[in-house]
Amino acid sequence: MSPLGRFWKHVRDALVTTAKGMRVTIHYFFRAPNTVQYPYERIDISPRWRGRHRQRVDENGIPLCIGCKSCARACPDGCIHIETSKNPNPPDKRRRLKIDVFTIDLARCMYCGLCVEACPVDCLVMVPDYEYCTYTLEEMVADWQTQLRPEPLSELELELLRKKEEQPAEAQAQTQ
Amino acid sequence: MRSGLIESFVGRLVEPLVHRFPWITYIAPVVIILGLIAVAVLLIIYFERKVSAHIQSRLGPMHHGPHGIIQTFADALKLLHKEDLIPECADRALMIIAPFVVFIPAVMVYVVIPFGPGWIVRDLNIGVLYLCAVTAITTLGVLSGGWAGNNKWSLLGGLRAAAQVISYEIPMVLSMIVVVMLAGSMSMVKIVEAQNPVPFVLYPCGLVAFLTYFTSALAEVCRNPFDLPEAESELVAGYHTEYTGFRFAIFFMAEFANVMAVSMIAATLFFGGWLGPFGPSVLWFAAKTVLFIFVFMWIKWTLPRLRIDQLLRVAWLGLIPICLANIGLAVAVLALKAYIVAG
């Protein structure tokens, strides 16, 4: 290629590539911005989003937890701590253990959801809530009276629960 | 001698006032242009932030006022609250005077810009030459500002600015020469009037001159991709690293005043200035200026910064040969025209 030809190629390349780049940027200029103005607006998250843990309660406000510690064993981080004692007056046949301590260290939790899958009575759930930051790590240890505050059951779930209590043998067979 | 701007703008309203205090004709244009620059710079900074944000798929300032329109005023106020700091080892006199050496030429440029028919402070018959002369002074202020801070970033920025602005002054002047040849005059008003049916950008030599002018104008006002004098990732803030508060604000204002000035010059020399098919001429001029300012920002977010050797190669081995060839083209066009006219 002659020097003049090379020069002309450089000039053409400069103009063409600049034009191409400018087409890309103007495309983004006329597109709607991606920004979500967080404290004022929030993106929609799935109802199955793995956020903060919640314990579910029956219609009397008592958690469904039977104190089996399946969740604590399933936890890869070992951040669930449960202490139980014998319950003098159990609400039903399955909840014969009284839950003295049930804490989840949310600062150590990696939100894998294995504890939720391990729960045999579907007591422990995760809800789409991600706004629970605290000033200290100690406050991140969730107690079931505070951060794990009970999640009421839906009508359908209450119905199923009632059916289970009517047929305890069948319900036990299902869990095993 | 009465200035054209006063004559047409507030005309009869201030006639008795002017009669009584003749010196007002010298003060009024300065006040009007300084006010115009101050307001326009605030708006351009807001515009720039919004354009930058939307090109990056962001929103930009949103909190202060509707769509963050007061944000720039707030930032300007914050800047004026800052302490005026002069480093201990700095060259005090130069440090104090440098921002003004940069700012005053930026204001002086507006003297010869025709905002509309008759809306010009002074229609100098050497308008284009005056523009080139005045814009070159800026370099001196940038260089002395870079030197005065006694800071290596400042000095490097100032030296880069000197090399860059002086190099790009040449293709800029050479592309303006084509316009002067086509118009047959150096007066800005006559140049606009010469574009009455067809703006110069539609001539082949005019289009090339416009592209070379625009490229060198980008370098002249140190905008991306030629922002080496204040390359943030390399030189902190370049020549104004050591400046704070009001002095920094002056540098900042001069920069945006220069951006507006070169956009106005581009509109005047190549796109027919105030001429438009309908409506008020001043609005046409403003629309063309805003368009060029937008293109400046558009390019800023498209192209990455050049290296200093690439930058100088573009000027000396790219733009200057093109400009010289373009002048030859303009001569051919004019000769052809003269031949046809002569029959």
XYZ file of C-alpha atoms in Angstrom:
519
model
C 0.000 0.000 0.000
C 1.337 3.388 -0.915
C 1.968 5.916 1.887
C -0.907 8.032 0.644
C -3.199 4.992 0.597
C -2.202 4.138 4.163
C -2.848 7.711 5.229
C -6.280 7.667 3.620
C -7.059 4.334 5.318
C -6.132 5.798 8.714
C -8.354 8.816 8.164
C -11.255 6.642 7.047
C -10.764 4.262 9.978
C -10.741 7.177 12.414
C -14.011 8.543 11.037
C -15.779 5.187 10.680
C -14.799 3.826 14.098
C -15.729 7.093 15.805
C -19.111 7.028 14.085
C -19.670 3.422 15.133
C -18.769 4.197 18.738
C -21.010 7.225 18.763
C -23.905 5.126 17.501
C -23.495 2.812 20.478
C -23.374 5.651 23.012
C -26.390 7.465 21.546
C -28.326 4.198 21.675
C -27.702 4.090 25.424
C -28.534 7.795 25.724
C -32.056 7.242 24.458
C -32.606 4.031 26.427
C -34.321 4.152 29.817
C -31.730 4.289 32.626
C -31.115 1.176 34.694
C -30.899 3.076 37.972
C -33.360 2.180 40.742
C -33.591 5.037 43.236
C -33.251 2.681 46.128
C -34.720 4.230 49.266
C -37.622 5.639 47.247
C -38.220 2.728 44.926
C -37.330 -0.941 45.103
C -37.052 -3.600 42.486
C -39.603 -6.398 42.566
C -38.088 -9.520 44.042
C -39.407 -13.035 43.742
C -41.551 -14.335 46.646
C -39.093 -17.263 46.740
C -36.131 -14.912 47.254
C -33.810 -16.225 49.984
C -33.668 -13.405 52.510
C -34.067 -13.256 56.264
C -35.230 -16.391 58.105
C -38.626 -16.568 59.690
C -40.251 -19.132 61.951
C -43.824 -19.927 61.231
C -46.442 -20.254 63.919
C -49.757 -22.008 64.232
C -53.011 -20.160 64.846
C -52.176 -19.832 68.572
C -48.915 -18.003 67.850
C -46.651 -20.907 68.895
C -43.836 -21.761 66.444
C -44.217 -24.997 64.539
C -40.618 -25.925 65.454
C -40.247 -29.369 67.035
C -36.670 -28.831 68.175
C -35.227 -31.613 66.005
C -32.102 -29.550 65.141
C -32.171 -30.750 61.546
C -31.554 -27.217 60.405
C -28.531 -26.807 62.684
C -27.052 -30.025 61.310
C -27.778 -29.037 57.728
C -26.163 -25.640 58.084
C -22.754 -25.571 56.335
C -21.704 -22.520 58.332
C -22.920 -23.858 61.653
C -24.607 -20.601 62.429
C -27.846 -22.023 63.905
C -27.828 -22.640 67.635
C -30.697 -24.480 69.316
C -31.204 -25.475 72.971
C -34.241 -27.511 74.019
C -35.779 -28.904 77.171
C -38.758 -31.112 77.904
C -42.050 -29.293 77.496
C -44.369 -29.898 80.467
C -47.541 -29.167 78.494
C -46.908 -29.692 74.750
C -49.326 -28.007 72.310
C -49.505 -31.216 70.276
C -47.884 -34.624 70.046
C -45.014 -33.515 67.866
C -43.942 -30.433 69.800
C -42.898 -32.213 72.965
C -39.642 -30.271 73.261
C -39.613 -26.703 74.509
C -37.328 -24.410 72.473
C -35.234 -22.486 75.002
C -32.791 -20.907 72.549
C -33.084 -20.652 68.807
C -30.650 -18.224 67.208
C -29.282 -17.801 63.706
C -26.118 -15.738 63.292
C -27.194 -13.829 60.169
C -23.724 -12.333 59.841
C -22.300 -15.826 59.295
C -25.229 -17.163 57.271
C -24.618 -17.489 53.528
C -28.308 -17.787 52.646
C -27.987 -21.176 50.965
C -31.427 -22.267 52.180
C -30.335 -25.776 53.226
C -31.846 -25.266 56.698
C -35.212 -24.506 55.125
C -35.083 -27.664 53.059
C -34.058 -29.703 56.085
C -36.971 -28.587 58.282
C -39.362 -31.539 58.582
C -42.327 -29.417 59.702
C -41.836 -26.488 57.315
C -41.385 -24.203 60.304
C -38.214 -22.432 59.168
C -38.681 -20.370 56.000
C -36.872 -17.590 54.228
C -38.771 -14.468 53.244
C -37.952 -11.816 50.622
C -36.647 -9.254 53.122
C -33.111 -7.875 52.844
C -33.255 -4.697 54.926
C -32.062 -5.727 58.383
C -28.544 -4.370 58.677
C -27.353 -3.482 62.184
C -24.546 -1.462 63.729
C -22.877 -4.419 65.498
C -22.227 -8.043 64.681
C -23.884 -9.030 67.958
C -27.171 -7.566 66.776
C -26.991 -9.723 63.665
C -27.567 -12.833 65.807
C -31.243 -13.345 65.197
C -33.465 -14.548 67.988
C -36.842 -15.904 67.114
C -38.561 -13.213 69.134
C -36.760 -10.428 67.243
C -35.454 -10.892 63.721
C -37.013 -14.312 63.300
C -40.357 -12.900 64.350
C -43.088 -15.332 63.434
C -44.486 -15.495 59.976
C -48.238 -16.178 60.038
C -49.404 -19.074 57.947
C -51.569 -18.638 54.898
C -55.164 -19.882 54.951
C -54.280 -22.904 52.844
C -51.423 -23.876 55.137
C -53.648 -23.532 58.195
C -56.132 -25.861 56.533
C -53.429 -28.450 55.859
C -52.183 -28.128 59.426
C -55.669 -28.791 60.796
C -55.977 -31.859 58.630
C -52.621 -33.109 59.910
C -53.721 -32.742 63.516
C -56.915 -34.632 62.755
C -54.882 -37.513 61.298
C -51.625 -37.566 63.287
C -50.616 -41.073 62.217
C -50.853 -40.221 58.586
C -48.950 -36.993 59.068
C -46.143 -38.803 60.846
C -45.938 -41.361 58.079
C -45.569 -38.514 55.600
C -42.657 -36.937 57.415
C -40.844 -40.245 57.702
C -19.195 54.591 19.543
C -22.048 52.428 20.679
C -21.831 48.674 20.813
C -24.112 46.678 18.537
C -25.362 44.507 21.355
C -26.779 47.427 23.309
C -28.140 49.098 20.200
C -30.376 46.215 19.286
C -30.940 44.424 22.561
C -32.257 47.029 24.925
C -32.215 49.738 22.275
C -34.548 52.545 23.045
C -35.036 51.519 26.639
C -31.570 52.615 27.684
C -31.069 55.346 25.077
C -31.402 58.235 27.563
C -29.223 56.380 30.051
C -26.510 55.859 27.467
C -26.735 59.493 26.479
C -26.139 60.586 30.036
C -23.416 58.069 30.957
C -21.444 57.262 27.774
C -19.138 54.861 29.658
C -22.048 52.487 30.154
C -21.575 51.237 26.592
C -18.216 49.849 27.657
C -19.410 48.343 30.930
C -22.752 46.895 29.842
C -21.472 44.331 27.295
C -18.952 43.057 29.851
C -21.651 42.675 32.483
C -24.048 41.014 30.056
C -21.442 38.587 28.746
C -20.138 37.736 32.219
C -23.709 37.093 33.337
C -24.373 35.003 30.250
C -21.238 32.950 30.899
C -22.003 32.456 34.590
C -25.552 31.260 33.929
C -24.641 29.250 30.846
C -21.755 27.510 32.625
C -24.057 26.378 35.426
C -26.549 25.081 32.873
C -23.857 23.392 30.790
C -22.449 21.620 33.850
C -25.948 20.394 34.722
C -26.486 19.380 31.087
C -23.141 17.591 31.035
C -23.931 15.626 34.180
C -27.299 14.578 32.824
C -25.958 13.638 29.388
C -23.062 11.717 30.932
C -25.453 9.902 33.228
C -27.904 8.924 30.518
C -25.169 7.716 28.172
C -24.021 5.476 31.016
C -27.594 4.328 31.706
C -27.721 6.283 34.964
C -29.996 9.098 36.117
C -27.525 11.744 37.263
C -28.436 14.311 39.934
C -32.049 13.816 41.018
C -32.422 15.205 44.532
C -32.138 18.978 44.583
C -35.055 20.461 42.737
C -36.973 18.665 40.015
C -34.538 16.273 38.330
C -31.660 17.762 40.317
C -31.708 21.106 38.540
C -30.341 23.011 41.558
C -27.499 20.550 42.133
C -24.987 22.643 40.198
C -25.924 25.801 42.130
C -25.384 23.864 45.353
C -21.993 22.655 44.144
C -20.986 26.165 43.103
C -21.955 27.473 46.542
C -19.962 24.700 48.192
C -16.960 25.625 46.050
C -17.161 29.261 47.139
C -17.201 28.197 50.792
C -13.855 26.448 50.462
C -10.683 27.944 51.839
C -8.504 29.770 49.322
C -5.311 27.788 49.739
C -1.908 28.782 48.348
C 0.838 26.214 48.947
C 3.873 27.394 50.933
C 6.419 26.789 48.169
C 4.169 28.053 45.389
C 4.968 31.005 43.161
C 2.480 33.305 44.849
C 2.054 35.998 42.212
C 1.658 33.550 39.336
C -0.628 31.352 41.390
C -2.947 34.284 42.034
C -2.927 35.665 38.516
C -3.059 32.427 36.481
C -6.820 31.688 36.739
C -7.595 35.140 35.414
C -5.134 34.809 32.547
C -7.148 31.735 31.589
C -10.561 33.225 32.230
C -10.229 36.669 30.635
C -9.395 35.400 27.101
C -12.319 32.992 27.446
C -14.544 36.022 28.004
C -12.811 38.134 25.356
C -13.713 35.580 22.688
C -17.376 36.521 23.070
C -16.669 40.042 21.855
C -16.754 38.974 18.210
C -19.432 36.285 18.371
C -22.650 37.325 16.608
C -25.556 36.025 18.675
C -28.070 37.359 16.179
C -28.325 40.036 13.517
C -26.762 43.051 15.239
C -26.320 41.186 18.512
C -22.568 41.528 18.581
C -20.380 43.538 20.906
C -17.875 44.599 18.255
C -17.963 43.493 14.646
C -14.193 43.598 14.115
C -13.096 43.377 10.504
C -10.387 40.945 11.651
C -12.783 38.881 13.770
C -11.348 35.457 12.938
C -7.771 36.623 13.476
C -8.804 38.133 16.796
C -10.339 34.794 17.847
C -7.153 32.888 17.075
C -5.023 35.471 18.870
C -7.169 35.581 21.988
C -7.619 31.837 22.406
C -3.844 31.385 22.267
C -3.403 33.504 25.441
C -5.181 30.820 27.474
C -2.132 28.584 27.107
C -0.024 31.097 28.991
C -2.386 31.029 31.961
C -2.573 27.241 31.972
C 1.202 26.956 31.798
C 1.799 29.493 34.561
C -0.935 27.892 36.690
C 0.795 24.537 36.248
C 4.178 26.014 37.112
C 3.008 28.096 40.064
C 1.603 25.185 42.078
C 5.105 23.710 42.547
C 3.621 20.286 42.075
C 4.789 17.734 39.547
C 1.248 16.869 38.457
C 0.465 20.510 37.848
C 3.668 21.088 35.931
C 3.170 18.008 33.738
C -0.399 19.081 33.073
C 0.672 22.606 32.204
C 3.423 21.394 29.855
C 1.045 18.982 28.179
C -1.488 21.767 27.759
C 1.116 24.017 26.182
C 2.247 21.333 23.717
C -1.313 20.324 22.910
C -2.951 23.714 22.555
C -0.143 25.208 20.485
C -0.059 22.149 18.190
C -3.796 22.194 17.619
C -3.883 25.934 17.146
C -2.362 25.365 13.693
C -4.989 23.019 12.169
C -7.666 25.164 13.798
C -6.390 28.322 12.102
C -5.890 26.457 8.822
C -9.495 25.254 8.825
C -10.703 28.754 9.672
C -8.744 30.056 6.667
C -10.970 27.984 4.368
C -14.025 29.724 5.817
C -12.376 33.107 5.408
C -11.607 32.249 1.777
C -15.178 31.142 1.093
C -16.660 34.206 2.781
C -14.061 36.636 1.487
C -13.956 38.375 4.861
C -12.658 37.967 8.379
C -15.594 39.739 9.970
C -17.837 37.297 11.807
C -21.002 39.091 10.673
C -19.929 39.029 7.024
C -19.079 35.322 7.354
C -22.591 34.583 8.601
C -24.147 36.710 5.860
C -22.073 34.916 3.220
C -23.765 31.653 4.270
C -27.245 32.963 3.593
C -28.512 30.336 1.177
C -25.965 27.555 1.796
C -23.987 27.119 5.044
C -20.305 26.448 4.489
C -20.528 22.944 5.933
C -22.357 21.830 2.769
C -19.375 22.732 0.564
C -16.949 19.782 0.213
C -14.010 21.876 1.414
C -16.234 23.332 4.148
C -17.163 19.888 5.433
C -13.529 18.835 5.667
C -12.701 22.143 7.335
C -15.548 21.615 9.792
C -14.299 18.126 10.747
C -10.725 19.319 11.210
C -11.925 22.409 13.094
C -14.079 20.312 15.393
C -11.266 17.859 16.127
C -8.807 20.621 16.891
C -11.427 22.492 18.928
C -11.829 19.385 21.080
C -8.096 19.465 21.722
C -8.071 23.233 22.122
C -10.540 23.166 25.019
C -8.980 19.951 26.413
C -12.080 17.806 26.218
C -12.009 14.023 25.854
C -10.434 12.308 24.016
C -7.819 15.077 24.232
C -8.062 15.845 27.959
C -4.423 15.073 28.663
C -3.665 18.313 30.556
C -6.094 17.284 33.276
C -6.058 13.526 32.777
C -7.678 12.500 36.039
C -6.317 8.986 36.132
C -2.738 10.141 35.474
C -2.285 13.684 36.740
C -4.825 14.064 39.590
C -6.340 17.225 38.102
C -3.502 18.453 35.882
C -2.612 22.110 35.955
C -5.246 23.044 38.563
C -4.323 20.347 41.097
C -3.188 22.890 43.700
C -6.118 25.252 43.257
C -9.021 25.467 45.663
C -12.222 27.382 46.140
C -12.873 30.406 44.019
C -9.675 30.164 41.965
C -10.522 26.604 41.030
C -14.046 27.744 40.166
C -12.570 30.328 37.813
C -10.539 27.639 36.021
C -13.621 25.488 35.838
C -15.745 28.325 34.499
C -13.106 29.204 31.909
C -13.092 25.618 30.723
C -16.837 25.534 30.158
C -16.867 29.068 28.762
C -14.303 27.837 26.222
C -16.452 24.841 25.365
C -19.373 27.166 24.738
C -17.181 29.581 22.768
C -15.830 26.947 20.384
C -19.351 25.583 19.904
C -20.547 29.082 19.063
C -17.633 29.590 16.678
C -18.399 26.268 14.981
C -22.033 27.330 14.618
C -21.009 30.726 13.247
C -18.296 29.648 10.830
C -19.813 26.477 9.393
C -23.528 26.290 10.161
C -24.653 29.785 9.319
C -24.762 31.268 12.822
C -28.088 32.898 13.493
C -29.522 32.016 10.070
C -32.507 29.690 10.118
C -35.508 29.001 7.925
C -38.052 30.461 10.388
C -38.450 31.798 13.906
C -36.203 34.092 15.969
C -32.600 34.051 14.840
C -31.150 34.070 18.364
C -32.898 30.788 19.116
C -31.397 29.252 15.991
C -27.971 30.305 17.162
C -28.616 28.930 20.645
C -29.939 25.638 19.232
C -26.850 25.161 17.062
C -24.591 25.950 20.016
C -26.386 23.487 22.292
C -26.164 20.847 19.573
C -22.393 21.227 19.398
C -22.065 21.187 23.163
C -24.050 17.963 23.128
C -21.758 16.492 20.484
C -18.774 17.415 22.669
C -20.275 15.418 25.527
C -21.309 12.615 23.205
C -17.713 12.260 21.988
C -16.442 12.489 25.552
C -18.238 9.287 26.508
C -17.433 7.494 23.262
C -13.673 7.786 22.818
C -10.906 6.902 25.283
C -8.082 9.343 26.018
C -5.143 9.436 23.592
C -1.513 9.082 24.588
C 0.578 12.256 24.343
C 2.598 11.002 21.353
C -0.563 9.859 19.567
C -2.116 13.231 20.282
C 0.760 15.150 18.735
C 0.936 12.754 15.796
C -2.750 13.345 15.055
C -2.089 17.079 14.914
C 1.176 17.218 12.979
C 0.909 14.175 10.705
C -2.869 13.984 10.374
C -4.744 17.230 10.667
C -2.190 19.688 9.299
C -1.631 17.840 5.957
C -5.405 17.436 5.592
C -5.955 21.122 6.285
C -3.296 22.159 3.778
C -4.787 19.878 1.112
C -8.187 21.276 1.974
C -6.997 24.812 1.383
C -5.918 23.620 -2.079
C -9.409 22.198 -2.570
C -10.933 25.512 -1.509
C -8.709 27.346 -4.005
C -9.912 24.963 -6.732
C -13.555 25.490 -5.750
C -13.158 29.270 -5.757
C -11.266 29.221 -9.078
C -14.015 27.094 -10.613
C -16.646 29.452 -9.285
C -14.792 32.480 -10.644
C -14.391 30.722 -13.998
C -18.115 29.976 -14.199
C -19.081 33.483 -13.102
C -16.693 35.007 -15.631
C -18.263 32.742 -18.245
